[in-house]
PDB file of C-alpha atoms in Angstrom:
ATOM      1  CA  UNK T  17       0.000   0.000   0.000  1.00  0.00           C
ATOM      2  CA  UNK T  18       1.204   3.297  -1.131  1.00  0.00           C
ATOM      3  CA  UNK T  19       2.325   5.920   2.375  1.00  0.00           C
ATOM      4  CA  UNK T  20       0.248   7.909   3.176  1.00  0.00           C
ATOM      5  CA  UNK T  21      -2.421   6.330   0.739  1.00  0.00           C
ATOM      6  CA  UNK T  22      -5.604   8.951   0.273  1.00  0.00           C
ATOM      7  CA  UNK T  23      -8.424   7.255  -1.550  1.00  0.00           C
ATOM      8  CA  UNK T  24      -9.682   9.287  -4.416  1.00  0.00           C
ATOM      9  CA  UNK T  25     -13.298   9.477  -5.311  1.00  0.00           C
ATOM     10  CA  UNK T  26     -12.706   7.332  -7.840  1.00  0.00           C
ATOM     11  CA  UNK T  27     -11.189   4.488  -5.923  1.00  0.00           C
ATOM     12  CA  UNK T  28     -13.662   4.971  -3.320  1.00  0.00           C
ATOM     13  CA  UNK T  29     -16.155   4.442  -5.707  1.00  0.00           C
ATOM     14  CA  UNK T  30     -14.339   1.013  -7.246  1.00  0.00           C
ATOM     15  CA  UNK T  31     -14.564  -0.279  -3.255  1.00  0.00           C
ATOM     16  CA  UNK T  32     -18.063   0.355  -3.682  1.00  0.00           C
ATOM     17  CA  UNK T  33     -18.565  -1.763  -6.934  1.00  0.00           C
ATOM     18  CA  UNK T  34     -16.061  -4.618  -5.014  1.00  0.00           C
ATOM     19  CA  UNK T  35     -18.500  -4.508  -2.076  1.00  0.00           C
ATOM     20  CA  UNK T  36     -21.791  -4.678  -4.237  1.00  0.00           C
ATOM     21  CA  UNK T  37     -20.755  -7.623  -5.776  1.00  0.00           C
ATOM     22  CA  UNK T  38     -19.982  -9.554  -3.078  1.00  0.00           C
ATOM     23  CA  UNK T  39     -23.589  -8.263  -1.566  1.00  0.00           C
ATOM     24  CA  UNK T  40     -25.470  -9.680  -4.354  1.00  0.00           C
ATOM     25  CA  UNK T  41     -24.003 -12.929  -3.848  1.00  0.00           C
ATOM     26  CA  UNK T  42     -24.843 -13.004  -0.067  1.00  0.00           C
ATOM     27  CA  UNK T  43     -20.829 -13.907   1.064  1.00  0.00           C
ATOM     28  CA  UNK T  44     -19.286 -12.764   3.843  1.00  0.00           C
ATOM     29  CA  UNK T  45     -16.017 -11.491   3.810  1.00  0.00           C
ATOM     30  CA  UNK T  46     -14.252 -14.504   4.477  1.00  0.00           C
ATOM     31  CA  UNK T  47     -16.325 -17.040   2.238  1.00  0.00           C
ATOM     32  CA  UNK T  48     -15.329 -14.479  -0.568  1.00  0.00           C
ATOM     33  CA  UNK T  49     -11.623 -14.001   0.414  1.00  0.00           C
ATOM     34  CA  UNK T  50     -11.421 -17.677   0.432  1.00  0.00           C
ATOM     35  CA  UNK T  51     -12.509 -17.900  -2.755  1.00  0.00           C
ATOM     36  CA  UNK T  52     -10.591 -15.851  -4.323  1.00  0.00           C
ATOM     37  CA  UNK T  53      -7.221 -16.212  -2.324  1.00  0.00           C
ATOM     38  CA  UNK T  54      -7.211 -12.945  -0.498  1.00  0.00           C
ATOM     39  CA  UNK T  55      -7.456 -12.484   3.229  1.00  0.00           C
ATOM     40  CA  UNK T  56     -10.727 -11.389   4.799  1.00  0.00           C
ATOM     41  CA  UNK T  57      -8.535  -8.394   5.945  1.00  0.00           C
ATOM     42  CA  UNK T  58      -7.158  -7.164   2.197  1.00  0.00           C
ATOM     43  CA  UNK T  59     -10.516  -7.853   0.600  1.00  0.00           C
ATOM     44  CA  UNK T  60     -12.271  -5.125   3.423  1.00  0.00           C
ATOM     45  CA  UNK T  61      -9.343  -2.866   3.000  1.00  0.00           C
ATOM     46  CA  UNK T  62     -10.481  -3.375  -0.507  1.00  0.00           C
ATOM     47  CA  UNK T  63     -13.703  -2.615  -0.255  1.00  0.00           C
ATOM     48  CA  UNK T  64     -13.907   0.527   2.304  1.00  0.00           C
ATOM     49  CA  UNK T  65     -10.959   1.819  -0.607  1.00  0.00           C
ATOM     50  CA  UNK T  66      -8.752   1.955   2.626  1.00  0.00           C
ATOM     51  CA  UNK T  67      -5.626   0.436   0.246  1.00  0.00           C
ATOM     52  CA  UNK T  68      -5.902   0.953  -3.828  1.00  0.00           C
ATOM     53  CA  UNK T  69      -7.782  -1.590  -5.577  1.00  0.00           C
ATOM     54  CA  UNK T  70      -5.403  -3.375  -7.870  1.00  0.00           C
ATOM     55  CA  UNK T  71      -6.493  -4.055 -11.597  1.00  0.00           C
ATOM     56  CA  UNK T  72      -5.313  -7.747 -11.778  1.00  0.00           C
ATOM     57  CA  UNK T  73      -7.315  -7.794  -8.308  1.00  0.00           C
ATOM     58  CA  UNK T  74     -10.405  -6.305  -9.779  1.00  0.00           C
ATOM     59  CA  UNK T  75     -10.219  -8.531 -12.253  1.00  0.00           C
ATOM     60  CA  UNK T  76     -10.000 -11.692 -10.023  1.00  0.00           C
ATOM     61  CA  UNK T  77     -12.982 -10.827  -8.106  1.00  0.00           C
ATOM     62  CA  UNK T  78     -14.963 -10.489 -11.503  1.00  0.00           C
ATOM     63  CA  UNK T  79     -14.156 -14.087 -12.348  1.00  0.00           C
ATOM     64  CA  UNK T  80     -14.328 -15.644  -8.974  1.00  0.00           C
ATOM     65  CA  UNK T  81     -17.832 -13.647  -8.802  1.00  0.00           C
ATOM     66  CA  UNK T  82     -18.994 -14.488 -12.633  1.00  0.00           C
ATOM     67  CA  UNK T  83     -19.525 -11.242 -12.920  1.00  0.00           C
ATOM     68  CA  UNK T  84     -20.645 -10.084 -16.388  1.00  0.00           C
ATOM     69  CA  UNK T  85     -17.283  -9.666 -18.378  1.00  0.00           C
ATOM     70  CA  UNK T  86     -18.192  -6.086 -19.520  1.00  0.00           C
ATOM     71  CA  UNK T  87     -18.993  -5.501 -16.115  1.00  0.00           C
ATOM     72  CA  UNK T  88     -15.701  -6.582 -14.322  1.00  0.00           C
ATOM     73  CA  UNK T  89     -13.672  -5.042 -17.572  1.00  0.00           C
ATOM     74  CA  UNK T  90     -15.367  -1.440 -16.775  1.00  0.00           C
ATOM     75  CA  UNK T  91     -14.305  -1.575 -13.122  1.00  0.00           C
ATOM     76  CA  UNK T  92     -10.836  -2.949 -14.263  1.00  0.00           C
ATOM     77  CA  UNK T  93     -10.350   0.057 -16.940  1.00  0.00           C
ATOM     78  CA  UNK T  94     -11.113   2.345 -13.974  1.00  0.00           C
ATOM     79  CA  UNK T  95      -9.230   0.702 -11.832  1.00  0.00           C
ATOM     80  CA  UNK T  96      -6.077   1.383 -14.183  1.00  0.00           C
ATOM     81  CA  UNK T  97      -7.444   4.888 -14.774  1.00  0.00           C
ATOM     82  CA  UNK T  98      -6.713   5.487 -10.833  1.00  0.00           C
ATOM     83  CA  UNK T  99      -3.624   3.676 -10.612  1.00  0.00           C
ATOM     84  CA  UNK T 100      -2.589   6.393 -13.530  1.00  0.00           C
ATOM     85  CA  UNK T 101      -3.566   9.302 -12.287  1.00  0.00           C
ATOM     86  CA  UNK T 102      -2.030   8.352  -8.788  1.00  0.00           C
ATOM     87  CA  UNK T 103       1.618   7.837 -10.180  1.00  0.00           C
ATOM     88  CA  UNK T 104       1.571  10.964 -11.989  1.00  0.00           C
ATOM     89  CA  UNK T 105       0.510  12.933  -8.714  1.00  0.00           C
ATOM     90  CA  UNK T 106       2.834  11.544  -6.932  1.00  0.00           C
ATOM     91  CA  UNK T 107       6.054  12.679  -8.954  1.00  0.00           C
ATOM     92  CA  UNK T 108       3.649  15.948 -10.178  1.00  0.00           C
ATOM     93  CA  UNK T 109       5.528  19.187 -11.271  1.00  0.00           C
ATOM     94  CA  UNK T 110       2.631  21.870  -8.774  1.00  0.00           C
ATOM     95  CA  UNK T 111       1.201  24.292 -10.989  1.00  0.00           C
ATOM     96  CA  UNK T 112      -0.919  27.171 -10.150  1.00  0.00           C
ATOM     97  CA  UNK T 113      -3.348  28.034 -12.623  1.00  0.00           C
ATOM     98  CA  UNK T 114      -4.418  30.606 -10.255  1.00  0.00           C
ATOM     99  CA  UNK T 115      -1.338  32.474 -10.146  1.00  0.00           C
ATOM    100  CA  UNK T 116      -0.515  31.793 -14.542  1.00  0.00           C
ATOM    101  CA  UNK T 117      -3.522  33.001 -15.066  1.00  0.00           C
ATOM    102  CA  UNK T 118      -2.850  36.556 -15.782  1.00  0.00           C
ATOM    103  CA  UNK T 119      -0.067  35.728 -18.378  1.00  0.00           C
ATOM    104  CA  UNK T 120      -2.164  33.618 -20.038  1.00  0.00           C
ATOM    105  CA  UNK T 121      -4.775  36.546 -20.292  1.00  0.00           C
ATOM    106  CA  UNK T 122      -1.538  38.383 -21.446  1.00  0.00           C
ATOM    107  CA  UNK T 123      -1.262  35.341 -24.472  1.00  0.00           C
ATOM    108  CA  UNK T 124      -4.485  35.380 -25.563  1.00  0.00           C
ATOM    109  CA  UNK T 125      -6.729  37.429 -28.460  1.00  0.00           C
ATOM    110  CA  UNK T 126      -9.794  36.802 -27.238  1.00  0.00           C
ATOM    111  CA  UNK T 127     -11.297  36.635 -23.572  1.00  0.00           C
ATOM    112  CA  UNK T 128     -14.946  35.308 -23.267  1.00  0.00           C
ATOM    113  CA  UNK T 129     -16.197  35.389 -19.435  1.00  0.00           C
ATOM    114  CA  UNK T 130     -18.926  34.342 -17.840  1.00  0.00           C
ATOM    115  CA  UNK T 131     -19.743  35.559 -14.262  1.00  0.00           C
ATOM    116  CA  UNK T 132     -22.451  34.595 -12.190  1.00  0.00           C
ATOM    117  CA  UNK T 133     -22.365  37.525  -9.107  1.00  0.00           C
ATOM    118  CA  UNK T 134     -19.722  39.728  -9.267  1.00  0.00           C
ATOM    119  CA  UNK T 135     -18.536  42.228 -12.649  1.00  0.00           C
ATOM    120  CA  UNK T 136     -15.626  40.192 -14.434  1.00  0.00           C
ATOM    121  CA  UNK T 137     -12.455  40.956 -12.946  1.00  0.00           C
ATOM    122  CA  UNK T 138     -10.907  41.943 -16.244  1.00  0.00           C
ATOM    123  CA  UNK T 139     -13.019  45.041 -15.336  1.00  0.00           C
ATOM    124  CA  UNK T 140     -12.969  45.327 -11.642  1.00  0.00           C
ATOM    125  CA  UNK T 141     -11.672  48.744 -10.350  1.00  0.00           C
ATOM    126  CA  UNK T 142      -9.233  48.403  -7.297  1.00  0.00           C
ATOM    127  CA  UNK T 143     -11.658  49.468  -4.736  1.00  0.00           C
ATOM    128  CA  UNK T 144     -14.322  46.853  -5.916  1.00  0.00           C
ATOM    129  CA  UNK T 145     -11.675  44.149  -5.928  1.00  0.00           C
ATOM    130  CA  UNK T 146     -10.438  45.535  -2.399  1.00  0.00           C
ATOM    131  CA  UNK T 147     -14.208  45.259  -1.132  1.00  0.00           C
ATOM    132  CA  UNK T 148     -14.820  41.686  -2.692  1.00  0.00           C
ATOM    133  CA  UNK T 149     -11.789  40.018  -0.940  1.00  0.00           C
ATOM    134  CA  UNK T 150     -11.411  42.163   2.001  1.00  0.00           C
ATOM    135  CA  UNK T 151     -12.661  39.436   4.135  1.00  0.00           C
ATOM    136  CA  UNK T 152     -11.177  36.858   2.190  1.00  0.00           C
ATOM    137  CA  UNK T 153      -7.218  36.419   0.510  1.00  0.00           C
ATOM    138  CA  UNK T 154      -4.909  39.749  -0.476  1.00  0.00           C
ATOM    139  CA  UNK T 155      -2.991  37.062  -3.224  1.00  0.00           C
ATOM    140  CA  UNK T 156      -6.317  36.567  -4.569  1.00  0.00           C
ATOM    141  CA  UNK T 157      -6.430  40.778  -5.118  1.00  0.00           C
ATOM    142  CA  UNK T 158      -3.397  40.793  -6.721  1.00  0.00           C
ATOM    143  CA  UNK T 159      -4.372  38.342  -9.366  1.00  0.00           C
ATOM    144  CA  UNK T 160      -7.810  39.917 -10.182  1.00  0.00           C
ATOM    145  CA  UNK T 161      -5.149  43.408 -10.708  1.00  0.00           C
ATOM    146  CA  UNK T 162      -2.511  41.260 -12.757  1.00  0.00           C
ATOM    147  CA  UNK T 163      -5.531  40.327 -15.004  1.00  0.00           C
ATOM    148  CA  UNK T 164      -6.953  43.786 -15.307  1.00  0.00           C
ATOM    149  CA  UNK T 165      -3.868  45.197 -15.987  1.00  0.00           C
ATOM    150  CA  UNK T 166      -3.030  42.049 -18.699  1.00  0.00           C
ATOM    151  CA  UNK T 167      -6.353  43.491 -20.682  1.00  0.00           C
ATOM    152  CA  UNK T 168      -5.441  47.215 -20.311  1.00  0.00           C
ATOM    153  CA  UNK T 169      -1.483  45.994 -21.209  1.00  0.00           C
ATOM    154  CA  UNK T 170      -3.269  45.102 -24.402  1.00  0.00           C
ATOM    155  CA  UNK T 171      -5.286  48.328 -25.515  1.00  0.00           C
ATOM    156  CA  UNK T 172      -2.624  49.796 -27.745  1.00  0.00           C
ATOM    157  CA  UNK T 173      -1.465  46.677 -29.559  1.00  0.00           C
ATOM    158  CA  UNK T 174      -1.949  45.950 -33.317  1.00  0.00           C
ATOM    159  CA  UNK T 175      -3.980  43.173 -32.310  1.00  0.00           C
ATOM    160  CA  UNK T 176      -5.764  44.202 -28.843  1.00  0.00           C
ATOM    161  CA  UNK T 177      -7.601  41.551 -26.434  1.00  0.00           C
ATOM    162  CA  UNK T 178     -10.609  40.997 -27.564  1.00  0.00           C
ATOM    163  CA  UNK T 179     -13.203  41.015 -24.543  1.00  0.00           C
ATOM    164  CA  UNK T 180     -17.110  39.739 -24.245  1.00  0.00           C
ATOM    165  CA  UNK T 181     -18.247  39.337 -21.346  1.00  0.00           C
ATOM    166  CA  UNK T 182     -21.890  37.974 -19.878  1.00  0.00           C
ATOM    167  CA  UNK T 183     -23.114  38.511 -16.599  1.00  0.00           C
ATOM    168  CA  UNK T 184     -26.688  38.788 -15.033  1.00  0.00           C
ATOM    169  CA  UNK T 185     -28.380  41.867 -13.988  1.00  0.00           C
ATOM    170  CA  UNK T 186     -28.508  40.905 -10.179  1.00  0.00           C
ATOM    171  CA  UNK T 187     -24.531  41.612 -10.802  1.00  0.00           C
ATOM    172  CA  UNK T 188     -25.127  45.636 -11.200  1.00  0.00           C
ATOM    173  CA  UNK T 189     -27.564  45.363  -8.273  1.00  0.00           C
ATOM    174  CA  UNK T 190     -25.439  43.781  -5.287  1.00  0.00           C
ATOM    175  CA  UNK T 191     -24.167  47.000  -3.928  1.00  0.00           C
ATOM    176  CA  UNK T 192     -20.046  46.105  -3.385  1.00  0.00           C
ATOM    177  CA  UNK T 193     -17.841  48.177  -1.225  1.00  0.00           C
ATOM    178  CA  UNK T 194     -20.715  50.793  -0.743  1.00  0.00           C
ATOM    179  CA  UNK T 195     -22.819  53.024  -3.104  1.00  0.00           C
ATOM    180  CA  UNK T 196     -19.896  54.939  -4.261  1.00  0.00           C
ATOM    181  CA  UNK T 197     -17.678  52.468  -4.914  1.00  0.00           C
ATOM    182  CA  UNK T 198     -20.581  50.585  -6.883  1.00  0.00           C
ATOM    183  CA  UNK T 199     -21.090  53.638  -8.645  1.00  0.00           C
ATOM    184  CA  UNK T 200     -17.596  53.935  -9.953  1.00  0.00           C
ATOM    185  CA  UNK T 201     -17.340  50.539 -10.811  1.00  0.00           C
ATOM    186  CA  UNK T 202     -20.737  50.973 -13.121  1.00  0.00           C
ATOM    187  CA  UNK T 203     -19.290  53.989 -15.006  1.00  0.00           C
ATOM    188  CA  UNK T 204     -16.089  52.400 -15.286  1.00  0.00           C
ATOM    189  CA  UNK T 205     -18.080  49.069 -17.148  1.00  0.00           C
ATOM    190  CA  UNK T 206     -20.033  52.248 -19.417  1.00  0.00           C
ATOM    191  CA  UNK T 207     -16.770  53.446 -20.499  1.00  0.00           C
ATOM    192  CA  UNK T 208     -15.035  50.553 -21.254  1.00  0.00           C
ATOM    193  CA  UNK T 209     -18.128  48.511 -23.111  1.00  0.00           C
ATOM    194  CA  UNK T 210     -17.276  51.673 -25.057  1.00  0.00           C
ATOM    195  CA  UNK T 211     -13.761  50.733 -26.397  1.00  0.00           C
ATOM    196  CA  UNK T 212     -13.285  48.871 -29.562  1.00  0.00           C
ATOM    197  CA  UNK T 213     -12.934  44.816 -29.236  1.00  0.00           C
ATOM    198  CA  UNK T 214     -15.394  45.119 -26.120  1.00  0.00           C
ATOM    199  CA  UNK T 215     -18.933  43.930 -25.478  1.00  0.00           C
ATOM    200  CA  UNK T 216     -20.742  43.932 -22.497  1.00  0.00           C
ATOM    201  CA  UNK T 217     -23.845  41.589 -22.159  1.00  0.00           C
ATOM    202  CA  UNK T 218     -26.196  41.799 -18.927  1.00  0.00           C
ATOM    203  CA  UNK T 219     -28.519  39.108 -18.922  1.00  0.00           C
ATOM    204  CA  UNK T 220     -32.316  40.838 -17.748  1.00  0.00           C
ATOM    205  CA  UNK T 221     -33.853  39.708 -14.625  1.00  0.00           C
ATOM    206  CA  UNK T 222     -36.808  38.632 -16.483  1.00  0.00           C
ATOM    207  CA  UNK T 223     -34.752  35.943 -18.454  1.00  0.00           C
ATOM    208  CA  UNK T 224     -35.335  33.136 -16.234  1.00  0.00           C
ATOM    209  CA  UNK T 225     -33.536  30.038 -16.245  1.00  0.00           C
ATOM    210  CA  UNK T 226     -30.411  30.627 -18.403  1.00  0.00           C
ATOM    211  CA  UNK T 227     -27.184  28.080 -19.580  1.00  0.00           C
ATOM    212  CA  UNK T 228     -24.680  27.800 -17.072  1.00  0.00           C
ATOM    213  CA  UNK T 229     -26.653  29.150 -14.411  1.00  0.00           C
ATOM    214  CA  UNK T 230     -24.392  29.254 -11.405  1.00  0.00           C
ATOM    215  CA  UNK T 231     -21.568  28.067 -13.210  1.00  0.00           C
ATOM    216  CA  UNK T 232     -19.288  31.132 -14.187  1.00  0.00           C
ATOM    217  CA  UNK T 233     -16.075  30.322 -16.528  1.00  0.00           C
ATOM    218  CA  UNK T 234     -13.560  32.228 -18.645  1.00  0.00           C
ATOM    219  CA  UNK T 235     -12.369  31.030 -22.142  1.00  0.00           C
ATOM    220  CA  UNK T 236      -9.627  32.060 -23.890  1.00  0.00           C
ATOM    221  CA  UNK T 237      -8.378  31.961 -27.632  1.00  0.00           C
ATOM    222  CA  UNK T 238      -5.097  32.171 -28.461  1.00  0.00           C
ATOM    223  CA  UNK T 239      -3.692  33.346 -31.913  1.00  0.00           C
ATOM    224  CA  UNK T 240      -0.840  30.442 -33.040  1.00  0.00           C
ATOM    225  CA  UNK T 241      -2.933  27.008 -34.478  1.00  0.00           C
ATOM    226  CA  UNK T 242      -1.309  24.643 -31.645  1.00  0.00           C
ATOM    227  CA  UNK T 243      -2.712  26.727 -28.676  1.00  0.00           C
ATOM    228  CA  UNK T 244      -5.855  25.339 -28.139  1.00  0.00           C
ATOM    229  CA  UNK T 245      -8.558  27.177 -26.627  1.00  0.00           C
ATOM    230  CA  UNK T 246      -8.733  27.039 -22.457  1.00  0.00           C
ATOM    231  CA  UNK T 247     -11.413  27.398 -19.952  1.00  0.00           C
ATOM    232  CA  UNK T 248     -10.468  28.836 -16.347  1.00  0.00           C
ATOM    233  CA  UNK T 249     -12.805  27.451 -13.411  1.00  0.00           C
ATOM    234  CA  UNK T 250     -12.468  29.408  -9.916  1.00  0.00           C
ATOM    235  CA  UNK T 251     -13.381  29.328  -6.480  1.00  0.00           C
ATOM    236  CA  UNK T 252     -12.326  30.768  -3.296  1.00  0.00           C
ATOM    237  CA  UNK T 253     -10.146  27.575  -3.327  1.00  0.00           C
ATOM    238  CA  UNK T 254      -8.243  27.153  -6.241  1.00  0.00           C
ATOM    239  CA  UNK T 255      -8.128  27.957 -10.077  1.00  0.00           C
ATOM    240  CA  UNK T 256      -8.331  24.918 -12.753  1.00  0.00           C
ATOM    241  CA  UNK T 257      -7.755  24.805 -16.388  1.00  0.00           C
ATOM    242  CA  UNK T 258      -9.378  23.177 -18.842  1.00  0.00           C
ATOM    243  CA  UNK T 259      -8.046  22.204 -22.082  1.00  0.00           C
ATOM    244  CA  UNK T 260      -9.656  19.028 -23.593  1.00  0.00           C
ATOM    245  CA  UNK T 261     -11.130  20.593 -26.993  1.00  0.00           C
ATOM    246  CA  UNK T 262     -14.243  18.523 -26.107  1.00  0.00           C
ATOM    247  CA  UNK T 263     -14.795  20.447 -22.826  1.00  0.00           C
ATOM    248  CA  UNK T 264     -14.121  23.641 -24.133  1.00  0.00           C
ATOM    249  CA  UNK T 265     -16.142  23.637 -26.997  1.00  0.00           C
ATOM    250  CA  UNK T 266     -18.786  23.264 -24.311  1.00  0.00           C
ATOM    251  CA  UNK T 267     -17.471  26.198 -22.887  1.00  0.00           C
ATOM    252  CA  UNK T 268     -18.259  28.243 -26.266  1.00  0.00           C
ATOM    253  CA  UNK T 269     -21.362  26.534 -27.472  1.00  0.00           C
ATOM    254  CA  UNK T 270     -22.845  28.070 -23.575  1.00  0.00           C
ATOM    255  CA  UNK T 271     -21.173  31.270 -24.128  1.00  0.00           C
ATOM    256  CA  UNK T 272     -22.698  31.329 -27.511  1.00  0.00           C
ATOM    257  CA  UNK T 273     -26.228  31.003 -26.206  1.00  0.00           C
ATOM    258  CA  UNK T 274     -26.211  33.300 -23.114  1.00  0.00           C
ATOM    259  CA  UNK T 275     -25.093  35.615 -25.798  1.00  0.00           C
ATOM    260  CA  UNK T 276     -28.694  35.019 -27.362  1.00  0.00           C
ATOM    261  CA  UNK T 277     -30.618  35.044 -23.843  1.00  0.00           C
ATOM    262  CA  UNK T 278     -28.245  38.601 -22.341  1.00  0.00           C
ATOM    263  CA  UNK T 279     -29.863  41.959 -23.920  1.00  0.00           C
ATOM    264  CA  UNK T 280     -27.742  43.564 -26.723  1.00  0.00           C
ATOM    265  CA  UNK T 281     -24.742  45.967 -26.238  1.00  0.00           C
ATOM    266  CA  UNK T 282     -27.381  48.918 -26.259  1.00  0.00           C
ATOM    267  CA  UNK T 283     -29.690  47.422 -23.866  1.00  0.00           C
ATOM    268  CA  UNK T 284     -27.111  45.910 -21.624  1.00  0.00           C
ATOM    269  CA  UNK T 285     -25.625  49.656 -21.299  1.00  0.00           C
ATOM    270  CA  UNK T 286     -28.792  50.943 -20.374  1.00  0.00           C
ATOM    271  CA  UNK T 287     -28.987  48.361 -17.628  1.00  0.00           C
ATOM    272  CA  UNK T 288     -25.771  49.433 -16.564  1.00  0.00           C
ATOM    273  CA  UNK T 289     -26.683  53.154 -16.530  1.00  0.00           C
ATOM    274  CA  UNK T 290     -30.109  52.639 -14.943  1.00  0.00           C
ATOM    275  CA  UNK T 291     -28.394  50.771 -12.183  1.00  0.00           C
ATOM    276  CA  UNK T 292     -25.432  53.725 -11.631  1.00  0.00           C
ATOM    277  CA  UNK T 293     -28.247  56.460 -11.136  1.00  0.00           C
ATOM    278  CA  UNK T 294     -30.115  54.524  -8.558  1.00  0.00           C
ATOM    279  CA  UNK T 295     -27.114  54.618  -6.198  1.00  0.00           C
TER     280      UNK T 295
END
């Protein structure tokens, strides 16, 4: 058994499988391990995924069982699929997508975001940033800044970052850092939906149900052929790529569509200003 073994979900959920098919056959735990050759002891370990399930294991319980062959192969491809993913953490290289992010912003020629409750932070003003993560983590300040200042890096280049950005109207309507820090931070989004490459989407309160409700993303496009597109997932925990083409061409088809469901440019900036002179 691996030190300090962790069971992944994964593997927890192979102990499961192990456990239900001893279950249907109505076996206790040392009729089975007899069976198959494995101590009552190994095959719980097994089971409650407190030690990895091994593949050529898997695959003896699915003949001593007669379990259906596609069956026991499914578990035993899984089973390999974990024993895979734990070498490669174990000698992993750490990367922070959190803290690449900004460079990557810095790479890219076009930035499509997604946010569910707060105003992109490719747009957030320092004091809006400040009053977001106040409470929270000063690195994570610095990064929203690093990508704010990757977009405005970009304004004066021959080929500028090209921003759209989607975000329901509840967004203009949580009051952050105070009315006049809200109120700053809804001019600032007026001026810049204003600047070429840039389009601001607010998605009306009257919508309804919307794709990716809840489920805010980023995706970039880059401009050389063997940079595929990525998506950037974050939480108050940790940032995530995604770069299986697959994945991220769910990314765009969604963007795509709240596109359809958010008011146009025009509307979406008189949203914006309605919002500003209520504060």
């Amino acid at each position: 058994m691996p030190k300090d073994f962790r069971a992944t979900t994964l593997e927890r959920a192979i102990g499961r499988q192990l456990a239900g098919w001893r279950g249907e056959r109505e076996l206790s735990l040392t009729e089975a391990g007899q069976r198959v050759g494995f101590s009552s002891a190994k095959l719980s370990m097994m089971e409650n995924a407190v030690q990895p399930s091994a593949p050529v294991d898997v695959m003896a319980l699915g003949y001593v069982y007669k379990v259906p062959t596609a069956e026991w192969q499914a578990v035993v491809l899984r089973a390999q699929y974990a024993e895979r993913v734990r070498s490669r953490v174990s000698g992993a290289v750490q990367f922070d997508a959190a803290a690449d992010f900004a460079d990557l912003v810095f790479e890219a020629t076009v930035l499509r975001a997604f946010t569910t409750d707060l105003v992109p932070p490719v747009f957030q003003l320092p004091g809006y940033t400040d009053a977001v993560l106040r409470e929270d983590e000063p690195v994570r300040a610095a990064r929203v800044a690093a990508v704010r200042e990757a977009w405005a890096g970009r304004l004066g280049d021959r080929d500028p970052l090209s921003v759209e950005v989607v975000f329901p109207e509840a967004v203009l309507r949580q009051v952050v850092g105070g009315p006049r820090v809200m109120k700053a931070q809804l001019l600032h989004l007026m001026e810049v939906s204003e600047q070429p490459g840039v389009s601001v989407q607010v998605v009306p309160r009257g919508a309804g149900a919307y794709p990716a409700m809840g489920s805010p993303f980023t995706l970039l496009g880059f401009p050389h052929r063997q940079h595929d597109d990525v998506a950037y997932l974050e939480t108050f925990l940790k940032g995530e790529y995604v770069e299986e083409p697959g994945l991220t061409e769910q990314c765009a088809r969604r963007f795509a569509r709240l596109r359809q469901v958010a008011a146009g440019t025009g509307e979406s900036l008189e949203l914006i200003a309605e919002a500003a002179a209520e504060l």
